[in-house]
XYZ file of C-alpha atoms in Angstrom:
513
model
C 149.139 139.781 116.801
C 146.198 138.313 118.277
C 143.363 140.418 118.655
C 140.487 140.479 121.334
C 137.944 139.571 118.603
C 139.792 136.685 117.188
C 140.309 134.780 121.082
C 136.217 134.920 121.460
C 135.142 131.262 122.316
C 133.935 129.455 119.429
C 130.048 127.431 120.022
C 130.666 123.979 122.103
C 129.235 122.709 118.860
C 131.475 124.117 116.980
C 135.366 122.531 116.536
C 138.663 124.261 115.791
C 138.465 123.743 111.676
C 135.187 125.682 112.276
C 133.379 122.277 111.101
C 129.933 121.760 113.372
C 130.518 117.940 113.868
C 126.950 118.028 116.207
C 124.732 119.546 113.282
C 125.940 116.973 110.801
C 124.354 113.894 112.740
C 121.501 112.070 112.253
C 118.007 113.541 112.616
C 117.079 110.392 114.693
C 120.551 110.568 116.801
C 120.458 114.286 117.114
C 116.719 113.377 118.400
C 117.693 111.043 121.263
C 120.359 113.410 122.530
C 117.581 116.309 122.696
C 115.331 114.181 124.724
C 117.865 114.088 127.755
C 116.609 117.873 127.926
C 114.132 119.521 129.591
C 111.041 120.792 126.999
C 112.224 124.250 127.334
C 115.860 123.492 126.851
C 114.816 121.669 123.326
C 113.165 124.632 122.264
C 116.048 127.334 123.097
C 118.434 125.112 120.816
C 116.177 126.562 117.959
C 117.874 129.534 118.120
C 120.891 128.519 116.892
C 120.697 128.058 113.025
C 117.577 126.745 110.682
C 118.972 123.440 111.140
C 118.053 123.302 114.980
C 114.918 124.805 113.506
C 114.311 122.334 111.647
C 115.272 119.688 114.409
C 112.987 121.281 116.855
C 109.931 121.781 114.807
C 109.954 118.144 113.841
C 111.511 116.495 117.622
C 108.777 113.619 117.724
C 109.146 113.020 121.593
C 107.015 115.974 123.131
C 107.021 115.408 126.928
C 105.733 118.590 128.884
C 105.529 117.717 132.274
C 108.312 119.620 133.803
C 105.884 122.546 132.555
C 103.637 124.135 134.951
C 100.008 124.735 134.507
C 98.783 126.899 137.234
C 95.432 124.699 138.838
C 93.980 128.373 138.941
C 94.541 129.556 135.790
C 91.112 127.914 134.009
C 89.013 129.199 136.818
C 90.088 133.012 136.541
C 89.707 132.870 132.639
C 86.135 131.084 132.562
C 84.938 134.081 135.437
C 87.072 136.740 133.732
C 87.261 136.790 129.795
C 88.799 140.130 129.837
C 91.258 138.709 131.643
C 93.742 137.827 129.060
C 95.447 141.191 129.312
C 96.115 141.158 132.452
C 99.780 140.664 133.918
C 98.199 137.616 136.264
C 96.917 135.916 133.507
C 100.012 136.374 130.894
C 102.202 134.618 133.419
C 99.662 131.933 134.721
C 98.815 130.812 131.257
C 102.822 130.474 129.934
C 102.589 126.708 130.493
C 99.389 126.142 128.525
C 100.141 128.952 125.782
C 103.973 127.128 125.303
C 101.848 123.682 124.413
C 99.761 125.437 122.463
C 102.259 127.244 120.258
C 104.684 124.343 120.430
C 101.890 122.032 118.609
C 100.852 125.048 116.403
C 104.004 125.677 114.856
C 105.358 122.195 114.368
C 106.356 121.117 111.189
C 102.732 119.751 109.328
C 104.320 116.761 107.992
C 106.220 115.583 111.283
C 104.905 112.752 113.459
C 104.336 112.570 116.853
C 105.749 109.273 118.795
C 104.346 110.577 121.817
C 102.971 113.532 123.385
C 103.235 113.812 127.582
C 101.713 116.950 129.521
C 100.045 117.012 133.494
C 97.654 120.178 134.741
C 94.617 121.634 134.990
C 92.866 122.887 132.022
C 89.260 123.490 130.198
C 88.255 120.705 128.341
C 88.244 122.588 125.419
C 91.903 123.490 125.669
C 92.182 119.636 126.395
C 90.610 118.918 123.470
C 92.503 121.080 120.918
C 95.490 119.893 122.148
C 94.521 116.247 121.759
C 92.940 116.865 117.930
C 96.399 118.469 117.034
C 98.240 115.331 118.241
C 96.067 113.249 116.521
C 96.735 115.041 113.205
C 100.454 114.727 113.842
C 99.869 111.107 114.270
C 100.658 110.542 117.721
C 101.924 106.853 118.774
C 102.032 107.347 122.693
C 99.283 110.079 124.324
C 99.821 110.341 128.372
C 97.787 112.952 129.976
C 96.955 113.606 133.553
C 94.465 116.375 134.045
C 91.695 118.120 136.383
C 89.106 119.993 134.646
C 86.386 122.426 136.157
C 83.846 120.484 135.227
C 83.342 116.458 134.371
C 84.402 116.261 130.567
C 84.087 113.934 128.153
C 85.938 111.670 126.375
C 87.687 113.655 123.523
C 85.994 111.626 119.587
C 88.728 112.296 117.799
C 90.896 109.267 119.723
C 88.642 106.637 119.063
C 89.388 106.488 115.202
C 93.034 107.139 115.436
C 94.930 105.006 113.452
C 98.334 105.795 114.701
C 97.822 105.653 118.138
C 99.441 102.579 120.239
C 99.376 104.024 124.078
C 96.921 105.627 125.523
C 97.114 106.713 129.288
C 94.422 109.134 129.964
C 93.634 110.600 133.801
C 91.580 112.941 135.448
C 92.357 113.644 138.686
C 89.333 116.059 139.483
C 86.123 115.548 138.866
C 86.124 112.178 136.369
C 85.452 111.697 132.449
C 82.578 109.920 130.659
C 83.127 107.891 128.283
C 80.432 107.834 124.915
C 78.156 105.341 124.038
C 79.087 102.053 122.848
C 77.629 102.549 119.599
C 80.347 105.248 118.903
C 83.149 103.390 120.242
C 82.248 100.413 117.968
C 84.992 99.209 115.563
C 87.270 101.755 117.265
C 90.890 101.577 118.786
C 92.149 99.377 116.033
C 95.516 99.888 116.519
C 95.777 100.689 120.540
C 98.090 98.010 122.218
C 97.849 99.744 125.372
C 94.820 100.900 127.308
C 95.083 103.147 130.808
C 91.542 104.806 131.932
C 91.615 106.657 135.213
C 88.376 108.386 137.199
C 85.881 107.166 134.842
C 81.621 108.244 135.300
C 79.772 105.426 134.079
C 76.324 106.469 135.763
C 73.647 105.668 133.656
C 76.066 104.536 130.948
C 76.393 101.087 129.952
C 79.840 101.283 127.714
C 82.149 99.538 129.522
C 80.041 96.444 129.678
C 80.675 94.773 126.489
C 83.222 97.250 125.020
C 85.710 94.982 126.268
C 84.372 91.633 125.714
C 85.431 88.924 123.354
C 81.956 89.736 120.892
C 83.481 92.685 120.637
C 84.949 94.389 117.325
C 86.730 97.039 119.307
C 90.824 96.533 120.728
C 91.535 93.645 118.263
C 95.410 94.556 119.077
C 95.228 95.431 122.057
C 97.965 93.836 125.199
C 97.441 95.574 128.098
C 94.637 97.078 129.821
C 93.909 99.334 132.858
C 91.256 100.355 134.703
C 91.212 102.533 137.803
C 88.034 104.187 139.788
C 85.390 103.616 137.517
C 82.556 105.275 138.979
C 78.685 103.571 138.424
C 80.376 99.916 137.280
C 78.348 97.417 138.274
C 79.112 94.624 135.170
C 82.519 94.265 132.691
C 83.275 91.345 130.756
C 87.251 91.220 129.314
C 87.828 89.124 126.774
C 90.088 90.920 124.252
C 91.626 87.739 122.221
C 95.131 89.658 122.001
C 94.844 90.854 125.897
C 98.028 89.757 128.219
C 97.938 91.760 131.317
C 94.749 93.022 133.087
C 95.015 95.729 135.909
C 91.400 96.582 137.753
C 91.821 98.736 140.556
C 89.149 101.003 143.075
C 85.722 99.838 141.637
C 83.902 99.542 144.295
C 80.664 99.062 142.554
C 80.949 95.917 140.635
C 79.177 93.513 141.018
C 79.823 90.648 138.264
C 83.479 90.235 136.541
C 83.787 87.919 133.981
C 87.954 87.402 132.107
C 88.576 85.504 129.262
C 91.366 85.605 126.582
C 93.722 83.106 125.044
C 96.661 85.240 126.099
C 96.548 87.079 129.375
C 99.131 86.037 131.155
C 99.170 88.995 134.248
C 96.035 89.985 136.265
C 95.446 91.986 139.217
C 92.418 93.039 140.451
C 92.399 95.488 144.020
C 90.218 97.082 146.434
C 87.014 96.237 143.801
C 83.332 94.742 144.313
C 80.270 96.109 146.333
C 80.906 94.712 150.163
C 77.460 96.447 151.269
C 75.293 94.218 150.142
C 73.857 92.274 146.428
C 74.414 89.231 144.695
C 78.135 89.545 143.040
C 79.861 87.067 141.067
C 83.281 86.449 139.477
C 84.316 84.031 136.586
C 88.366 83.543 135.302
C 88.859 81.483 132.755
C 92.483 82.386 131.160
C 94.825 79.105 130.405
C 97.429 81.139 130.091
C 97.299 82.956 133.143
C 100.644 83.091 135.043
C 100.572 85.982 137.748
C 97.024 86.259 139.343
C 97.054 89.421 142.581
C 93.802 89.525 144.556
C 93.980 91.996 146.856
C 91.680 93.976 149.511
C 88.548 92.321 147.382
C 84.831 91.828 149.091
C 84.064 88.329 148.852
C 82.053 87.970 145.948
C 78.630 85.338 146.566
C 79.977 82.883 143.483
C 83.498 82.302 142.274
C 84.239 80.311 139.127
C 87.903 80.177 138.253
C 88.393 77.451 135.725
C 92.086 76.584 133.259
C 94.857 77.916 135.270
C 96.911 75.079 135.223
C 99.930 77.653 133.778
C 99.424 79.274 137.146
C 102.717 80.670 139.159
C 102.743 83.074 141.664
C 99.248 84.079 143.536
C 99.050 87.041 146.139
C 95.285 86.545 147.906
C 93.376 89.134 150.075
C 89.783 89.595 150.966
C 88.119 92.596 152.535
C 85.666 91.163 155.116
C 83.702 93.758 156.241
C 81.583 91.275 159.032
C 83.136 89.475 161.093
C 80.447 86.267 160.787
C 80.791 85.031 156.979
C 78.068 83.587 155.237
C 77.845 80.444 154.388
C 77.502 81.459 150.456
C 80.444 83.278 151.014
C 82.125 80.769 152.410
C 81.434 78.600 149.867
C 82.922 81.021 147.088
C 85.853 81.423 148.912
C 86.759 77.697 148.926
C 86.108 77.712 144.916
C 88.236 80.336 144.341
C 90.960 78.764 146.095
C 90.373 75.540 144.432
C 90.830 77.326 140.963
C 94.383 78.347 142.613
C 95.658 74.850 143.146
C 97.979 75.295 140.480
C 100.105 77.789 141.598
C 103.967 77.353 142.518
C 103.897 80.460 144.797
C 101.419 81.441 146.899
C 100.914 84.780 149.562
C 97.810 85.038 151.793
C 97.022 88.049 153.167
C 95.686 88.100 157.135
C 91.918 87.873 156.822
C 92.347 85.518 154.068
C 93.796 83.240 156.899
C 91.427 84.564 159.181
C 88.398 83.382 156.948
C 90.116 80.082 156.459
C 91.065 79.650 160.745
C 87.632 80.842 161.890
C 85.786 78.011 160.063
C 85.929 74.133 159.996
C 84.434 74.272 156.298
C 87.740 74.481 155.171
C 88.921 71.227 157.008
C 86.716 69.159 154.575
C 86.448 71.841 151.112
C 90.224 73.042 150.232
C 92.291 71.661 147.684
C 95.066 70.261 147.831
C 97.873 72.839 145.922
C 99.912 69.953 144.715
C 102.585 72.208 142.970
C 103.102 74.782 145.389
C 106.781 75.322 146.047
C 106.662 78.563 148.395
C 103.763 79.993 150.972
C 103.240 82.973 152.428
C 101.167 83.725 155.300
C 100.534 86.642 157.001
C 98.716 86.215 160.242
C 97.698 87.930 163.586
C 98.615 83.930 164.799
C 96.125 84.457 167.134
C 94.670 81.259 169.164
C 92.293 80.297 166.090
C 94.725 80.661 163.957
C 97.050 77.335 164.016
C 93.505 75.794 162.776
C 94.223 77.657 159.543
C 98.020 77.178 159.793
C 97.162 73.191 159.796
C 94.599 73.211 157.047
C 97.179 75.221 154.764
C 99.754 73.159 155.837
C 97.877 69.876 155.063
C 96.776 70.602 151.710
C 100.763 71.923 150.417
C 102.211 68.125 150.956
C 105.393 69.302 148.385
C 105.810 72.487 149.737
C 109.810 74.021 150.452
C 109.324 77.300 151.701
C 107.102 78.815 154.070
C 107.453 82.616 155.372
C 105.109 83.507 158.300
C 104.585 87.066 158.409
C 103.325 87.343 162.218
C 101.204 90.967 162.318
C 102.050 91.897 166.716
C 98.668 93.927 167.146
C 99.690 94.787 170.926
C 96.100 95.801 171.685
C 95.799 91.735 171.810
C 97.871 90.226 174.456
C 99.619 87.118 173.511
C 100.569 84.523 176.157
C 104.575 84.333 176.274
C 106.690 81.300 176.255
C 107.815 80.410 179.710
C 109.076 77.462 180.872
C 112.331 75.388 181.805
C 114.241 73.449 179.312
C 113.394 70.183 182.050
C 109.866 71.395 182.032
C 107.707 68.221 180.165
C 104.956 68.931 180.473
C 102.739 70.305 177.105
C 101.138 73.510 176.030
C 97.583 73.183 174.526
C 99.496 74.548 171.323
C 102.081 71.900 171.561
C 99.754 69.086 172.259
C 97.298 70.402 169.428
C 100.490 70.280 166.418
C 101.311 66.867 167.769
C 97.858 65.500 166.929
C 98.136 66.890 163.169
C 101.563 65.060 163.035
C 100.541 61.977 161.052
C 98.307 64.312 158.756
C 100.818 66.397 157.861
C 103.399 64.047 157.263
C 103.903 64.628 153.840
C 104.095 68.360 154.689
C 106.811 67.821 156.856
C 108.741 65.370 154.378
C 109.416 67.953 152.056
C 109.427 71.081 154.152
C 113.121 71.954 153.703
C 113.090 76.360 154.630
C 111.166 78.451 157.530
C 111.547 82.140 157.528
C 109.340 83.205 160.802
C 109.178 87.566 160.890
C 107.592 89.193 163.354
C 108.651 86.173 165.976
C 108.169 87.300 169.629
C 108.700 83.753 171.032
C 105.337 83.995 172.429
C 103.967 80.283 173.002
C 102.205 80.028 169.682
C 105.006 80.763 167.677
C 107.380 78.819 169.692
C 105.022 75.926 169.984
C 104.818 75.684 165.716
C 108.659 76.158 165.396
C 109.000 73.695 168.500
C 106.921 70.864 166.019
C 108.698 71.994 162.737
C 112.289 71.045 164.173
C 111.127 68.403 165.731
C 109.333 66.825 162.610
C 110.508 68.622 159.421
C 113.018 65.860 158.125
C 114.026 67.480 155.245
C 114.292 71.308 157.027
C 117.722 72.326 156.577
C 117.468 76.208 157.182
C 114.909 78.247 159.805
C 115.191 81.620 160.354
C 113.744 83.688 163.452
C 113.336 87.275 162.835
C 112.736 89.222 166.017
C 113.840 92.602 165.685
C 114.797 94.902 168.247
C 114.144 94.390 171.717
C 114.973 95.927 175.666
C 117.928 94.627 177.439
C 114.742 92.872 179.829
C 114.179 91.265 177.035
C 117.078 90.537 175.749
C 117.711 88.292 178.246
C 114.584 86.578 177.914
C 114.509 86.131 174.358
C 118.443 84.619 175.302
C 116.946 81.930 177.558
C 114.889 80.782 174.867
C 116.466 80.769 171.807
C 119.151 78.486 174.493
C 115.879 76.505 174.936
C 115.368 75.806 171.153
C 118.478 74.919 170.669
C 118.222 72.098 172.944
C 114.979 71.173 170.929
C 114.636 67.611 169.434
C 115.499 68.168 165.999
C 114.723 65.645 163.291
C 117.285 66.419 159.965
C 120.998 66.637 161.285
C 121.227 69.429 158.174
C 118.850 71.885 159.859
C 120.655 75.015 160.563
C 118.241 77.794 163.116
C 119.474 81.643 162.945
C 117.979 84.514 164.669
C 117.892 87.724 163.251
């Protein structure tokens, strides 16, 4: 007869021989399962027998970010060193103390592929934990922390011959990095490079660390950069470098890139707008995918080999209205070393810059590849000036998108007149006069995607020409989103209106959305 004892659930593990299928795997496969688990769930399964022991002491994969380290915790310690019996302090210092013993007890001859942990700790705690990883040969080391006080960078990285990734951020108050002299003939192995919240005041390193003189990074592929505070000069040139992110440097003032293999650069909300001479040189031949974005206008641009060039996003931070000429003058190089590219976005004041000044009527290039352009513009009065100077120099063009940013502080004349109505707007009369300029524009033109169209008379006016001249368009596309019933029926009578437009390709096709 069955007994109560003998109908007690056998382990999940375990099957009905009594044969643990799960233990017997693979190390490696047992491994991969574990790291569908939280940290804590990993460690629990240590319990079960010394081979989970075993399993646990040596999982490679340490990520302990669903552990909490209580912001407050290093703060009470550092004011309170008699704190550690305390009931406060036991549980505010679990998350910390788990890392600590986790790394402590781990199995001497295991290797780490990569170690993960977020939260706020002393710099010696950050430290010691980094040393450890190092010794367990760590391959990927991703840290995001906030310290009491600025820290610096932790030595025993920079000779680490295991380590591939590094991704190291401080959220509160920044890091400084050594001198260049230590850092020499380090990172030999690092193929990826992440720095976040760097203090460079006073500190020269990150001027030539990077550069292609430079015995440091010969492996390295990717690079970031993200608030370094006090740079004012970098040179990249890292010969095995193929993507570049630079990001919230507001202080530099000269950039110079290089490298026979970077294929991916973007470079955001950097340079010193206040005032001082700033420069920027590019000179990558392999450079595919180039994003400019919410950049001061430097006083010299030199971009140089980018005939690989594909898709471009542009976008200047003008913080005068009334450009300098020098300016001015680096803004149509900079273009110029863009002519090139297949795809192409401009961001608003880029189009501002280019619709406020007849400097660009006579200086831009012609972008004799470009297959797709993207505007984004206010399309205030000024601005079909711009719209004709970008449409002249992209004679093979097939696809433009106007972005149309409605600022209804500005008020925008609306379209408003009679299909029988012949007479001309000064918009309409002002795109006829470009017609036999941009005839190759309008040869090849083939799609129109308008957003943001409010069929005010600019707008109207452009689409008006396109129809009536684009013999190859065969698809346009009117976004208008929503609208009243009032003007509903207005936006009715129009798009009737257009409809009755001259058209010149029998294949064009209009659609409002």
């Amino acid at each position: 007869m069955e007994t109560r004892s003998t109908r007690r659930k056998k382990p999940s593990h375990i099957a009905e021989n009594g044969i643990d299928r799960i233990s017997d795997l693979p190390d490696a496969v047992l491994h991969h399962i574990l790291l569908l688990l939280p940290i804590k769930s990993i460690a629990q399964t240590s319990l079960l027998s010394k081979r989970w022991r075993s399993l646990w002491s040596s999982f490679p994969d340490l990520d302990f970010t669903t552990i909490n380290i209580n912001p407050n915790t290093i703060s009470s310690i550092n004011r309170n060193p008699n704190a550690k019996n305390s009931q406060s302090h036991s549980s505010s210092t679990t998350g910390l103390d788990f890392i600590t013993r986790v790394l402590g007890h781990r199995d001497k001859n295991s290797d780490l592929r990569f170690l993960r942990f977020r939260g706020s700790l002393s710099f010696s705690h950050l430290n010691g934990i980094i040393r450890r990883a190092i010794r367990h040969n760590v391959q990927q080391l991703d840290v995001e922390v906030a310290t009491d006080d600025y820290f610096n960078f932790p030595r025993s990285i920079i000779a680490s011959e295991s380590l591939r990734v590094l991704k190291l951020k401080s959220r509160f108050p920044g890091f400084r990095l050594p001198p260049s002299s230590v850092m020499k003939d380090g990172f030999r192995s690092l193929h990826t490079l992440s720095l976040s919240l760097i203090i460079l005041h006073n500190q020269p390193s990150l001027v030539d660390l990077f550069s292609s003189d430079s015995s440091s990074f010969p492996l390295l592929k990717k690079l970031s950069l993200d608030a370094c505070f006090g740079l004012r000069h970098l040179s990249v040139g890292c010969k095995a470098l193929e993507e570049l992110t630079l990001e919230n440097c507001f202080q530099l003032q000269d950039l110079s890139i290089s490298g026979p293999k970077l294929e991916r650069l973007s470079v955001a909300r950097c340079f010193d707008a206040s005032g001082g001479k700033s420069w920027v040189e590019i000179n990558v031949p392999r450079l595919k995918i180039l994003h400019w974005v919410h950049n001061a206008i430097t006083d010299y641009s030199d971009l140089e080999n980018l005939s690989l060039l594909h898709e471009v996003y542009i976008g200047f931070f003008v913080l005068h209205e009334d450009v300098s000429v020098v300016k001015l003058h680096s803004v149509s190089n900079f273009l110029s070393g863009l002519s090139h590219a297949h795809y192409l976005t401009l961001e608003s004041q880029c189009v501002q810059i280019i619709s406020s000044n007849n400097y660009f009527a006579v200086y831009l290039q012609p972008f004799n590849n470009l297959r797709s352009l993207e505007l984004h513009t206010g399309f205030k009065k000024n601005n079909v000036l711009g719209l004709a100077c970008l449409f002249r120099s992209s004679p093979t063009l097939h696809t433009l998108i106007l972005k149309i940013i409605n600022d209804y502080k500005i008020e925008r004349r609306q379209w408003n007149r009679d299909l029988w109505d012949m007479s001309s707007s000064e918009e309409e009369q002002f795109w006829e006069s470009q017609t036999h300029t941009l005839k190759p524009f309008l040869h090849h033109l083939k799609v129109v995607k308008i957003h943001g169209f409010l069929e005010c008379e600019n707008e109207v006016s452009l689409a008006k020409f396109l129809l009536k001249h684009g013999k190859a368009l065969q698809e346009m596309t009117l976004c208008t989103g929503h609208s009243s019933s009032r003007d509903s029926l207005r936006r009715q009578k129009i798009r009737s209106q257009m409809m009755g437009f001259s058209w010149a390709s029998s294949n064009a096709k209009i659609a409002f959305h």
